[in-house]
N, CA and C of each residue as an Amber inpcrd file, in Angstrom:
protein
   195
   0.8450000  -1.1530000   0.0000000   0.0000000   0.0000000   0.0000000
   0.8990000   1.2280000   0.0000000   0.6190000   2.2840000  -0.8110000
   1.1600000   3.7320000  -1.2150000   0.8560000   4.2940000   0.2500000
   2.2060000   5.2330000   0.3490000   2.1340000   6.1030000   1.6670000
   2.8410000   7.5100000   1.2960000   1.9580000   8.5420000   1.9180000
   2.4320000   9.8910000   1.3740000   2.9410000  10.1820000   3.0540000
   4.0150000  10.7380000   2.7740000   4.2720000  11.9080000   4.0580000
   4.4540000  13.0060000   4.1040000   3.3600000  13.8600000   4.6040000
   3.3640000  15.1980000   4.9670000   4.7580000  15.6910000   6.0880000
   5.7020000  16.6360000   6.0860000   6.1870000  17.3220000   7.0100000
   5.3540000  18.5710000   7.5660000   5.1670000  18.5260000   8.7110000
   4.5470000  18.9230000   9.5990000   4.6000000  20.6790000   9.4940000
   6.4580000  20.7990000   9.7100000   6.6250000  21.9200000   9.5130000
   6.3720000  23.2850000   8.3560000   7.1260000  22.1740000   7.6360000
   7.4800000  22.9520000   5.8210000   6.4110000  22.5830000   5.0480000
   5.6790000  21.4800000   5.3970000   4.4690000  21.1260000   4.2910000
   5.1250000  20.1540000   3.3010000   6.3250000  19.7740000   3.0630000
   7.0720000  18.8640000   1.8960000   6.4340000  17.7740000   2.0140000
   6.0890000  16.9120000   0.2240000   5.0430000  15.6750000   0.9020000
   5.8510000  14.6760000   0.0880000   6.5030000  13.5880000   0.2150000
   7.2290000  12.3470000  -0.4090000   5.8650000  11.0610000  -0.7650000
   6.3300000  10.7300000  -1.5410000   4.9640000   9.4180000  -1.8860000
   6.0850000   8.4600000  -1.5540000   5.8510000   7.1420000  -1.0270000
   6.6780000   5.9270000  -1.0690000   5.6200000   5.0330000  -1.3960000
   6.0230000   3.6620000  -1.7100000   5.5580000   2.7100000  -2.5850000
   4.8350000   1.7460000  -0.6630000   5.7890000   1.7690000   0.0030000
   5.0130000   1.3350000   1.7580000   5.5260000   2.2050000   2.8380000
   4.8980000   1.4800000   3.8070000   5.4200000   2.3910000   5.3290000
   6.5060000   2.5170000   5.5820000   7.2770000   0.9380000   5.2370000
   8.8260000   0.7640000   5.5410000   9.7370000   2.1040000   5.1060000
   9.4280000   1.9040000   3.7440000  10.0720000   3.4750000   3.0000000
   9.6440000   4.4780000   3.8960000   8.9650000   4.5420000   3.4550000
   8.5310000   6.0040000   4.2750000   8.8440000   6.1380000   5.3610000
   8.8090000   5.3210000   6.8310000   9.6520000   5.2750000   8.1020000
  10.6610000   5.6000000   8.4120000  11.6730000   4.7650000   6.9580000
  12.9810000   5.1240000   7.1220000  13.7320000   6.1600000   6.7970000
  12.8900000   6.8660000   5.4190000  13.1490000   8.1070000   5.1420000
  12.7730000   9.1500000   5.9740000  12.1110000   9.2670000   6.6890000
  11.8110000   9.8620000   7.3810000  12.1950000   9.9420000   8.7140000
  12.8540000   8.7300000   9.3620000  13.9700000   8.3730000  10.4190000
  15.2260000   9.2600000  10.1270000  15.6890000   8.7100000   8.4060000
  17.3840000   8.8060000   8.3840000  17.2910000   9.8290000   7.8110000
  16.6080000  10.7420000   6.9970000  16.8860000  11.7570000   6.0170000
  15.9890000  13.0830000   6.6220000  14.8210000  12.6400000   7.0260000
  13.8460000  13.4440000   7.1220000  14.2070000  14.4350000   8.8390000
  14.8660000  13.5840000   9.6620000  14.6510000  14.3830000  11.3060000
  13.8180000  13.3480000  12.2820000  13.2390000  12.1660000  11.9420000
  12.6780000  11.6650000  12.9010000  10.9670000  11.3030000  12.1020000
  10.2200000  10.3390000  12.7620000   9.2060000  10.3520000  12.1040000
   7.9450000  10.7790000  12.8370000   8.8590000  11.4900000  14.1910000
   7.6540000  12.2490000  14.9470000   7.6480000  13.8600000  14.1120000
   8.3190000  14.3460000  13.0160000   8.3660000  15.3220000  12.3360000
   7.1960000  15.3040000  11.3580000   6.6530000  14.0460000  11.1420000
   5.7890000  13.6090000   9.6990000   4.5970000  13.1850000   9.7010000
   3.5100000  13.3730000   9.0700000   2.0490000  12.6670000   9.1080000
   2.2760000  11.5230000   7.5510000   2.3200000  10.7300000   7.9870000
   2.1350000   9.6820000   7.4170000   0.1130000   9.2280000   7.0850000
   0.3590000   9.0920000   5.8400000  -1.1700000   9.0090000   4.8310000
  -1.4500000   7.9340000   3.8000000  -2.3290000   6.8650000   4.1210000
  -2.3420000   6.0600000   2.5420000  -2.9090000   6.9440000   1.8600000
  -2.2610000   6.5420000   0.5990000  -2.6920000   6.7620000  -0.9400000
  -3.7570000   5.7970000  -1.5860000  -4.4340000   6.3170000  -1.8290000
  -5.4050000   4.7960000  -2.7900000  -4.8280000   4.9940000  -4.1140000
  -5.0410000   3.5730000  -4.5290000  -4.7650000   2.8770000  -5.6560000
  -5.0340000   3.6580000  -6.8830000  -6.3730000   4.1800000  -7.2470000
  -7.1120000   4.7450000  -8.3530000  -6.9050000   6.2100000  -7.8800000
  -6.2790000   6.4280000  -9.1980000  -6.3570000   8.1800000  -9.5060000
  -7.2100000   8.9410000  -9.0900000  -8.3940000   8.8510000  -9.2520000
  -9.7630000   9.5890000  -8.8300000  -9.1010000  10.1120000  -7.2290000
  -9.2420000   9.0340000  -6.4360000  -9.3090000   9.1990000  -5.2580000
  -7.5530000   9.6190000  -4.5220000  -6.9890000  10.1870000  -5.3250000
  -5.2920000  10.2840000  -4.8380000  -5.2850000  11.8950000  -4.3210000
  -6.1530000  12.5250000  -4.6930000  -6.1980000  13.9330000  -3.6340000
  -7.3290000  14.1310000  -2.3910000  -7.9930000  12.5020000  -2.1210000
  -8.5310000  12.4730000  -0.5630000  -7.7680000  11.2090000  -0.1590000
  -6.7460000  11.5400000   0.3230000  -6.1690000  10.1740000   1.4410000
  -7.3650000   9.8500000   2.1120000  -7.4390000   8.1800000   2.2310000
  -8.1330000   7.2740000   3.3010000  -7.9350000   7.7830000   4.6630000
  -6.9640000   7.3900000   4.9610000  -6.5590000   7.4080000   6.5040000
  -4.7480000   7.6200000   6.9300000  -4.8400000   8.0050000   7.7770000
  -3.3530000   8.0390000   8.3550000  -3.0870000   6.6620000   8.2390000
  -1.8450000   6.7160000   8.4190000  -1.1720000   5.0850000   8.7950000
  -0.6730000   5.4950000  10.1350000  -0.9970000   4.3920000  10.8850000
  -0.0760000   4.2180000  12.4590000   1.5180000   3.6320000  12.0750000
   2.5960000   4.2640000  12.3250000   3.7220000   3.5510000  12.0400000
   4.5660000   3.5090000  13.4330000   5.0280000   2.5150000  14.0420000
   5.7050000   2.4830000  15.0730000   6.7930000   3.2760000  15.0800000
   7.6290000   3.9330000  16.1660000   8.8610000   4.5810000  16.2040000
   9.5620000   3.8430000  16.9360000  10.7420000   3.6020000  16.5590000
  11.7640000   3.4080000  16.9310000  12.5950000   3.7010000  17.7450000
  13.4220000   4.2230000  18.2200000  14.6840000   5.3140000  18.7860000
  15.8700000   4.0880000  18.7830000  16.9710000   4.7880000  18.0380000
  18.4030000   4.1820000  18.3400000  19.0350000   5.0790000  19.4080000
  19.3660000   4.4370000  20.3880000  20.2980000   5.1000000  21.4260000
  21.7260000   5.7910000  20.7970000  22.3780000   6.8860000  21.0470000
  22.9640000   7.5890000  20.6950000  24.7520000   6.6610000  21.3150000
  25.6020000   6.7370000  20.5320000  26.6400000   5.7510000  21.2350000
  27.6280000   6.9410000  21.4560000
């Protein structure tokens, strides 16, 4: 399932193909993924400018060494 992420701050929105992507980009590139609203995309065009629903994506934290 397609996942868009909104940044919270700036408004910048990335499409990824799943959550995984999108998690991680948003972990390693983005600042964290408490920075981001994460959104499915539906499938059919029609419906690609009303997202369904948020996605719940777990966070992580790597301890700092």
């Amino acid at each position: 399932m397609a996942v868009k992420i909104t940044h919270l701050a700036s408004g910048q929105q990335v499409r990824f193909a799943n959550a995984d992507g999108a998690r991680r980009y948003a972990e390693i590139i983005g600042g964290g993924v408490d920075k981001w609203r994460f959104t499915v995309v539906p499938a059919d065009s029609e419906a690609r400018a009303a997202p369904r629903g948020v996605v719940n994506v777990p966070v992580w934290r790597v301890a700092s060494r």
